[in-house]
Amino acid sequence: MFFLKKPNSAIALAAVTVISGLLMVSSHLSATELTGAGATFPYPIYSKWAAAYKEKTGVNINYQAIGSGGGLKQIVAKTVDFGASDAPQTIEWQNQNQIIQFPMVVSGIVPIVNIKGLKSGLLKMSGTIIADIYLGKITKWSDPAIKAMNPLLALPDMPITPIYRNDGSGTTYNFSSYLAKVSATWREKIGVATALEWPVGLGAKGNDGVSSLATRVNGSIAYVESNYAKQSQLPFVLVQNKQGNFPMPTIASYEAAAANANWPAAKGFFLTLSDQPGKESWPIASASFILIQKNAVENTEEMFKFFDWAYRDGDRMARSLDYAPIPIPVVNFIQSTWTAGVMSNGKPVWNPK
């Protein structure tokens, strides 16, 4: 430490400049930081939202894409401000761990196939056909059930190789949830989980691994998130929805599934978006969920502000990355659960004026 007994004006100005710089650094270091961890599927949009929100507010959101299982473990251990999972948790689990969950963004799971000469959107399948393929009951592309749904397509007399995720994933959870809804055999023999005992086929890790393997295996079929279906450049399958239609896998059809779902009837938002009603609903839509502590922590109010901003001002960014935003009527219902479900000293943390 040193002292200047008689500083002149230039030195004084320099001192103020240095002090100002130090104050700026201190302010930056003390800025609010929110930490989150979990599902890899929503990482691109969470990252884009975080950058835009920091520029707007100075609040830093540090999100680690470690998988849905990791996100659940960390929010239960209270080592992060929020967790993220593509597989929704039951109300019993939420109550046991004093956590609430709510959907944040929506996309779709899309079947892709490796059949030479086939173009996207020409091959049609029902959910029961897809289930029977993954059960090993339908083994060739020339099977009568597939032909009956595609009478104008010249499908090869070629073995079908189902490709699946061999790691625990929310994608598998949502895909198997759909198959369980449309196939009693699947529901009874295989069930719904983030990791399964697959009867037939080849396994790969992650959406990217499944997509990559499908491009190398002639006659294969795989299920991947919408973004990976586009990146794979393999033809996608049109899947028959609850109304008997074959919508395209688009943001609009994912939004339709979210809008037509009965969210108020789902306790704690324990709901999968597959097989929802509506002519335009994509039948294998999926949501990604945020999980936070019921008992407010230091950053709970800041989290709500960020999520509110993302819902209401982040929709264009979501669509630019092929995610469907949560419909505003659903957002309004979600936020009513924030007010009722998260307290600090007996008062709601979220109480917008």
Short mmCIF file of C-alpha atoms in Angstrom, two decimals:
data_model
loop_
_atom_site.label_atom_id
_atom_site.label_comp_id
_atom_site.label_asym_id
_atom_site.label_seq_id
_atom_site.Cartn_x
_atom_site.Cartn_y
_atom_site.Cartn_z
CA MET A 1 0.00 0.00 0.00
CA PHE A 2 1.22 3.51 -0.72
CA PHE A 3 -0.11 7.02 -0.28
CA LEU A 4 0.14 10.17 -2.37
CA LYS A 5 0.44 13.17 -0.08
CA LYS A 6 -0.37 15.81 -2.68
CA PRO A 7 -1.99 14.26 -5.73
CA ASN A 8 -2.28 16.50 -8.76
CA SER A 9 -5.44 16.50 -10.89
CA ALA A 10 -4.04 14.05 -13.48
CA ILE A 11 -3.12 11.53 -10.80
CA ALA A 12 -6.50 12.00 -9.15
CA LEU A 13 -8.27 11.36 -12.46
CA ALA A 14 -6.18 8.23 -13.01
CA ALA A 15 -7.02 7.03 -9.52
CA VAL A 16 -10.73 7.53 -10.15
CA THR A 17 -10.42 5.64 -13.43
CA VAL A 18 -8.68 2.73 -11.73
CA ILE A 19 -11.20 2.69 -8.89
CA SER A 20 -14.04 2.84 -11.39
CA GLY A 21 -12.56 -0.13 -13.25
CA LEU A 22 -12.24 -2.07 -10.01
CA LEU A 23 -15.82 -1.27 -9.15
CA MET A 24 -16.92 -2.49 -12.57
CA VAL A 25 -15.06 -5.76 -12.09
CA SER A 26 -16.53 -6.17 -8.60
CA SER A 27 -20.02 -5.52 -9.94
CA HIS A 28 -19.53 -8.12 -12.66
CA LEU A 29 -18.26 -10.70 -10.22
CA SER A 30 -21.20 -10.17 -7.87
CA ALA A 31 -23.82 -10.45 -10.63
CA THR A 32 -26.48 -13.09 -10.13
CA GLU A 33 -25.61 -16.53 -11.46
CA LEU A 34 -28.15 -19.33 -11.89
CA THR A 35 -26.92 -22.90 -12.13
CA GLY A 36 -28.77 -25.72 -13.82
CA ALA A 37 -28.03 -29.22 -15.06
CA GLY A 38 -29.77 -32.05 -16.86
CA ALA A 39 -31.21 -33.03 -20.22
CA THR A 40 -29.07 -32.70 -23.34
CA PHE A 41 -32.04 -32.34 -25.71
CA PRO A 42 -32.93 -28.72 -24.72
CA TYR A 43 -29.31 -27.56 -24.35
CA PRO A 44 -29.17 -25.59 -27.64
CA ILE A 45 -32.17 -23.43 -26.76
CA TYR A 46 -31.24 -23.06 -23.08
CA SER A 47 -27.81 -21.89 -24.22
CA LYS A 48 -29.27 -19.39 -26.68
CA TRP A 49 -31.75 -18.08 -24.13
CA ALA A 50 -28.99 -17.75 -21.53
CA ALA A 51 -26.82 -15.63 -23.81
CA ALA A 52 -29.68 -13.32 -24.75
CA TYR A 53 -30.87 -12.99 -21.15
CA LYS A 54 -27.40 -12.17 -19.88
CA GLU A 55 -27.07 -9.43 -22.48
CA LYS A 56 -30.44 -8.03 -21.40
CA THR A 57 -30.14 -8.34 -17.61
CA GLY A 58 -26.56 -9.23 -16.67
CA VAL A 59 -27.78 -12.46 -15.05
CA ASN A 60 -25.59 -15.43 -15.94
CA ILE A 61 -27.19 -18.86 -16.47
CA ASN A 62 -24.72 -21.73 -16.27
CA TYR A 63 -26.41 -24.87 -17.63
CA GLN A 64 -24.59 -28.20 -17.82
CA ALA A 65 -26.00 -30.77 -20.26
CA ILE A 66 -25.26 -33.94 -18.28
CA GLY A 67 -28.40 -35.95 -19.05
CA SER A 68 -31.82 -36.10 -17.43
CA GLY A 69 -30.70 -38.56 -14.75
CA GLY A 70 -27.86 -36.31 -13.69
CA GLY A 71 -30.16 -33.32 -13.55
CA LEU A 72 -32.56 -35.16 -11.24
CA LYS A 73 -29.74 -36.21 -8.93
CA GLN A 74 -28.35 -32.69 -8.71
CA ILE A 75 -31.65 -30.95 -7.97
CA VAL A 76 -32.44 -33.53 -5.28
CA ALA A 77 -28.96 -32.98 -3.80
CA LYS A 78 -29.55 -29.20 -4.01
CA THR A 79 -26.26 -28.64 -5.80
CA VAL A 80 -27.94 -26.64 -8.59
CA ASP A 81 -30.69 -24.03 -8.71
CA PHE A 82 -32.70 -26.04 -11.23
CA GLY A 83 -32.68 -29.42 -12.87
CA ALA A 84 -33.93 -30.43 -16.31
CA SER A 85 -35.39 -33.74 -17.44
CA ASP A 86 -37.06 -35.00 -20.60
CA ALA A 87 -38.80 -37.69 -18.54
CA PRO A 88 -41.48 -36.19 -16.27
CA GLN A 89 -41.54 -37.19 -12.61
CA THR A 90 -44.64 -38.37 -10.74
CA ILE A 91 -46.37 -36.17 -8.18
CA GLU A 92 -45.37 -38.72 -5.52
CA TRP A 93 -41.69 -38.26 -6.45
CA GLN A 94 -42.09 -34.49 -6.43
CA ASN A 95 -43.73 -34.47 -3.00
CA GLN A 96 -41.15 -36.85 -1.57
CA ASN A 97 -38.30 -34.61 -2.73
CA GLN A 98 -40.09 -31.27 -2.17
CA ILE A 99 -39.74 -30.31 -5.82
CA ILE A 100 -42.08 -28.92 -8.48
CA GLN A 101 -41.72 -29.48 -12.22
CA PHE A 102 -43.15 -27.75 -15.28
CA PRO A 103 -42.69 -28.07 -19.07
CA MET A 104 -40.34 -25.55 -20.66
CA VAL A 105 -40.06 -26.42 -24.34
CA VAL A 106 -41.47 -28.95 -26.80
CA SER A 107 -40.12 -30.90 -29.77
CA GLY A 108 -40.79 -34.21 -31.49
CA ILE A 109 -39.32 -37.68 -31.77
CA VAL A 110 -39.12 -38.67 -35.42
CA PRO A 111 -38.58 -42.14 -36.94
CA ILE A 112 -35.98 -42.18 -39.73
CA VAL A 113 -35.23 -45.03 -42.14
CA ASN A 114 -32.37 -46.07 -44.38
CA ILE A 115 -34.05 -47.26 -47.58
CA LYS A 116 -32.27 -46.38 -50.81
CA GLY A 117 -34.27 -44.10 -53.10
CA LEU A 118 -36.97 -43.29 -50.53
CA LYS A 119 -37.82 -39.63 -49.95
CA SER A 120 -38.92 -38.04 -46.68
CA GLY A 121 -42.62 -38.03 -45.92
CA LEU A 122 -43.60 -40.80 -48.34
CA LEU A 123 -43.51 -43.79 -46.01
CA LYS A 124 -46.46 -43.95 -43.59
CA MET A 125 -46.72 -46.03 -40.44
CA SER A 126 -49.06 -46.49 -37.53
CA GLY A 127 -47.82 -46.70 -33.98
CA THR A 128 -48.69 -50.38 -33.83
CA ILE A 129 -46.51 -51.10 -36.87
CA ILE A 130 -43.57 -49.28 -35.26
CA ALA A 131 -44.14 -51.20 -32.02
CA ASP A 132 -44.28 -54.52 -33.89
CA ILE A 133 -41.00 -53.70 -35.65
CA TYR A 134 -39.25 -53.02 -32.34
CA LEU A 135 -40.88 -56.13 -30.85
CA GLY A 136 -39.44 -58.24 -33.67
CA LYS A 137 -42.88 -59.19 -35.00
CA ILE A 138 -42.45 -57.30 -38.30
CA THR A 139 -39.05 -58.15 -39.78
CA LYS A 140 -39.13 -57.09 -43.46
CA TRP A 141 -40.03 -53.90 -45.31
CA SER A 142 -42.25 -55.99 -47.59
CA ASP A 143 -44.47 -57.03 -44.67
CA PRO A 144 -48.20 -56.92 -45.58
CA ALA A 145 -48.99 -54.49 -42.75
CA ILE A 146 -46.52 -51.92 -44.11
CA LYS A 147 -47.64 -52.54 -47.70
CA ALA A 148 -51.30 -52.04 -46.78
CA MET A 149 -50.54 -48.58 -45.46
CA ASN A 150 -48.28 -47.73 -48.43
CA PRO A 151 -49.92 -49.33 -51.51
CA LEU A 152 -48.17 -47.00 -53.99
CA LEU A 153 -44.64 -47.48 -52.62
CA ALA A 154 -42.31 -50.13 -54.01
CA LEU A 155 -40.75 -51.24 -50.75
CA PRO A 156 -37.84 -53.73 -50.87
CA ASP A 157 -38.01 -57.30 -49.63
CA MET A 158 -35.30 -56.40 -47.16
CA PRO A 159 -34.72 -57.15 -43.46
CA ILE A 160 -35.54 -54.34 -41.02
CA THR A 161 -32.89 -53.48 -38.46
CA PRO A 162 -34.34 -51.49 -35.53
CA ILE A 163 -31.86 -49.12 -33.90
CA TYR A 164 -32.37 -47.87 -30.36
CA ARG A 165 -30.69 -45.92 -27.56
CA ASN A 166 -28.59 -48.17 -25.33
CA ASP A 167 -28.04 -45.42 -22.77
CA GLY A 168 -30.61 -44.04 -20.36
CA SER A 169 -32.46 -41.20 -22.07
CA GLY A 170 -35.56 -39.08 -22.00
CA THR A 171 -35.89 -39.74 -25.73
CA THR A 172 -36.34 -43.44 -25.06
CA TYR A 173 -38.75 -42.70 -22.21
CA ASN A 174 -41.01 -40.63 -24.48
CA PHE A 175 -40.72 -43.04 -27.42
CA SER A 176 -41.57 -46.06 -25.25
CA SER A 177 -44.41 -44.10 -23.64
CA TYR A 178 -45.92 -43.62 -27.08
CA LEU A 179 -45.54 -47.29 -28.00
CA ALA A 180 -47.13 -48.31 -24.70
CA LYS A 181 -50.14 -46.13 -25.46
CA VAL A 182 -50.74 -47.65 -28.91
CA SER A 183 -49.67 -51.27 -28.31
CA ALA A 184 -50.93 -53.44 -25.47
CA THR A 185 -48.20 -55.97 -26.22
CA TRP A 186 -45.51 -53.31 -25.83
CA ARG A 187 -47.09 -52.06 -22.62
CA GLU A 188 -47.18 -55.54 -21.10
CA LYS A 189 -43.86 -56.94 -22.33
CA ILE A 190 -41.51 -53.96 -22.56
CA GLY A 191 -43.02 -51.03 -20.69
CA VAL A 192 -41.88 -47.43 -20.30
CA ALA A 193 -38.46 -46.36 -19.03
CA THR A 194 -35.37 -44.33 -19.87
CA ALA A 195 -33.52 -47.61 -20.54
CA LEU A 196 -35.10 -50.82 -21.82
CA GLU A 197 -34.43 -54.47 -22.54
CA TRP A 198 -34.87 -54.35 -26.32
CA PRO A 199 -36.03 -57.61 -27.97
CA VAL A 200 -34.25 -56.98 -31.29
CA GLY A 201 -31.99 -54.53 -33.06
CA LEU A 202 -28.77 -52.60 -32.52
CA GLY A 203 -28.01 -50.03 -29.83
CA ALA A 204 -26.08 -46.76 -29.88
CA LYS A 205 -25.42 -43.98 -27.42
CA GLY A 206 -27.13 -40.62 -27.77
CA ASN A 207 -29.23 -39.17 -30.55
CA ASP A 208 -26.08 -38.55 -32.56
CA GLY A 209 -24.92 -42.16 -32.14
CA VAL A 210 -28.30 -43.57 -33.17
CA SER A 211 -28.46 -41.26 -36.19
CA SER A 212 -24.92 -42.11 -37.23
CA LEU A 213 -25.51 -45.86 -36.94
CA ALA A 214 -28.73 -45.62 -38.96
CA THR A 215 -26.89 -43.96 -41.84
CA ARG A 216 -24.50 -46.96 -41.98
CA VAL A 217 -27.05 -49.77 -41.76
CA ASN A 218 -29.16 -50.40 -44.86
CA GLY A 219 -32.78 -51.21 -44.05
CA SER A 220 -32.58 -49.67 -40.59
CA ILE A 221 -35.18 -47.68 -38.68
CA ALA A 222 -34.34 -45.41 -35.75
CA TYR A 223 -35.99 -42.85 -33.49
CA VAL A 224 -34.29 -39.50 -32.87
CA GLU A 225 -35.14 -35.98 -31.76
CA SER A 226 -36.35 -33.68 -34.54
CA ASN A 227 -33.06 -31.80 -34.92
CA TYR A 228 -31.13 -35.03 -35.40
CA ALA A 229 -33.68 -36.28 -37.93
CA LYS A 230 -32.96 -33.19 -40.03
CA GLN A 231 -29.21 -33.46 -39.63
CA SER A 232 -29.12 -37.16 -40.54
CA GLN A 233 -30.47 -36.50 -44.06
CA LEU A 234 -32.23 -39.87 -43.89
CA PRO A 235 -35.90 -39.92 -44.91
CA PHE A 236 -38.35 -39.46 -42.07
CA VAL A 237 -41.55 -41.46 -41.57
CA LEU A 238 -45.03 -39.97 -41.28
CA VAL A 239 -46.72 -41.43 -38.22
CA GLN A 240 -50.50 -41.76 -37.94
CA ASN A 241 -51.91 -39.69 -35.10
CA LYS A 242 -54.88 -40.24 -32.81
CA GLN A 243 -57.29 -38.74 -35.37
CA GLY A 244 -55.98 -40.98 -38.16
CA ASN A 245 -54.07 -38.18 -39.89
CA PHE A 246 -50.42 -38.08 -40.95
CA PRO A 247 -49.09 -34.62 -40.00
CA MET A 248 -45.60 -33.49 -40.92
CA PRO A 249 -43.06 -33.40 -38.07
CA THR A 250 -42.93 -29.61 -37.74
CA ILE A 251 -42.94 -26.96 -35.03
CA ALA A 252 -46.65 -26.41 -35.73
CA SER A 253 -47.50 -30.07 -35.14
CA TYR A 254 -45.43 -30.16 -31.92
CA GLU A 255 -47.22 -27.02 -30.71
CA ALA A 256 -50.57 -28.60 -31.57
CA ALA A 257 -49.76 -31.59 -29.36
CA ALA A 258 -48.82 -29.29 -26.47
CA ALA A 259 -51.92 -27.13 -26.93
CA ASN A 260 -54.27 -30.14 -27.05
CA ALA A 261 -52.84 -31.88 -24.00
CA ASN A 262 -54.90 -31.75 -20.80
CA TRP A 263 -52.24 -30.16 -18.58
CA PRO A 264 -54.59 -29.21 -15.70
CA ALA A 265 -55.58 -32.86 -15.26
CA ALA A 266 -51.94 -33.96 -14.96
CA LYS A 267 -50.91 -33.77 -11.31
CA GLY A 268 -47.57 -32.02 -11.07
CA PHE A 269 -47.39 -31.90 -14.90
CA PHE A 270 -46.74 -35.64 -14.99
CA LEU A 271 -47.65 -35.95 -18.65
CA THR A 272 -46.12 -37.18 -21.87
CA LEU A 273 -47.14 -35.40 -25.08
CA SER A 274 -47.35 -38.52 -27.22
CA ASP A 275 -50.66 -39.60 -28.78
CA GLN A 276 -52.46 -36.34 -28.02
CA PRO A 277 -55.76 -35.49 -29.75
CA GLY A 278 -56.01 -33.02 -32.63
CA LYS A 279 -55.87 -33.31 -36.41
CA GLU A 280 -52.50 -31.53 -36.58
CA SER A 281 -50.83 -33.06 -33.49
CA TRP A 282 -47.55 -34.90 -34.07
CA PRO A 283 -48.10 -38.26 -32.35
CA ILE A 284 -44.63 -38.55 -30.76
CA ALA A 285 -44.22 -35.03 -29.41
CA SER A 286 -42.16 -34.62 -26.24
CA ALA A 287 -41.63 -31.91 -23.64
CA SER A 288 -38.59 -31.09 -21.56
CA PHE A 289 -39.20 -30.18 -17.92
CA ILE A 290 -37.64 -27.83 -15.37
CA LEU A 291 -37.44 -28.90 -11.71
CA ILE A 292 -36.92 -26.55 -8.76
CA GLN A 293 -37.18 -26.69 -4.98
CA LYS A 294 -40.56 -25.98 -3.38
CA ASN A 295 -38.84 -24.20 -0.52
CA ALA A 296 -37.40 -21.06 -2.04
CA VAL A 297 -33.65 -20.64 -2.23
CA GLU A 298 -31.66 -17.47 -2.80
CA ASN A 299 -32.11 -17.43 -6.57
CA THR A 300 -35.68 -18.72 -6.89
CA GLU A 301 -37.20 -15.36 -7.81
CA GLU A 302 -34.47 -14.75 -10.40
CA MET A 303 -35.16 -18.19 -11.89
CA PHE A 304 -38.83 -17.39 -12.26
CA LYS A 305 -37.97 -14.11 -13.97
CA PHE A 306 -35.74 -15.95 -16.44
CA PHE A 307 -38.29 -18.66 -17.19
CA ASP A 308 -41.03 -16.05 -17.60
CA TRP A 309 -38.86 -14.12 -20.04
CA ALA A 310 -38.05 -17.32 -21.96
CA TYR A 311 -41.74 -18.22 -22.26
CA ARG A 312 -42.85 -14.79 -23.41
CA ASP A 313 -39.86 -13.36 -25.29
CA GLY A 314 -37.90 -16.46 -26.30
CA ASP A 315 -40.37 -18.04 -28.69
CA ARG A 316 -38.65 -16.82 -31.86
CA MET A 317 -35.33 -18.18 -30.67
CA ALA A 318 -36.97 -21.51 -29.86
CA ARG A 319 -38.52 -21.79 -33.31
CA SER A 320 -35.22 -20.87 -34.97
CA LEU A 321 -33.74 -24.04 -33.40
CA ASP A 322 -36.74 -26.23 -34.28
CA TYR A 323 -38.28 -26.22 -30.80
CA ALA A 324 -41.92 -25.39 -30.20
CA PRO A 325 -42.60 -22.88 -27.42
CA ILE A 326 -45.14 -23.68 -24.74
CA PRO A 327 -48.54 -22.16 -25.73
CA ILE A 328 -49.33 -19.02 -23.69
CA PRO A 329 -52.57 -20.43 -22.17
CA VAL A 330 -50.45 -23.31 -20.85
CA VAL A 331 -47.82 -20.82 -19.62
CA ASN A 332 -50.48 -18.95 -17.66
CA PHE A 333 -51.54 -22.17 -15.99
CA ILE A 334 -47.92 -23.11 -15.25
CA GLN A 335 -47.30 -19.78 -13.57
CA SER A 336 -50.34 -20.20 -11.37
CA THR A 337 -48.62 -23.31 -9.99
CA TRP A 338 -45.51 -21.23 -9.28
CA THR A 339 -47.58 -18.88 -7.12
CA ALA A 340 -49.27 -21.73 -5.27
CA GLY A 341 -46.32 -24.10 -5.04
CA VAL A 342 -43.16 -22.16 -4.13
CA MET A 343 -43.02 -20.19 -0.90
CA SER A 344 -40.59 -18.07 1.07
CA ASN A 345 -41.51 -17.42 4.70
CA GLY A 346 -45.07 -18.44 3.93
CA LYS A 347 -45.45 -16.05 0.99
CA PRO A 348 -45.45 -16.85 -2.75
CA VAL A 349 -42.15 -16.13 -4.46
CA TRP A 350 -43.86 -15.59 -7.81
CA ASN A 351 -46.53 -12.92 -7.49
CA PRO A 352 -46.56 -10.87 -10.70
CA LYS A 353 -48.31 -7.52 -10.48
#
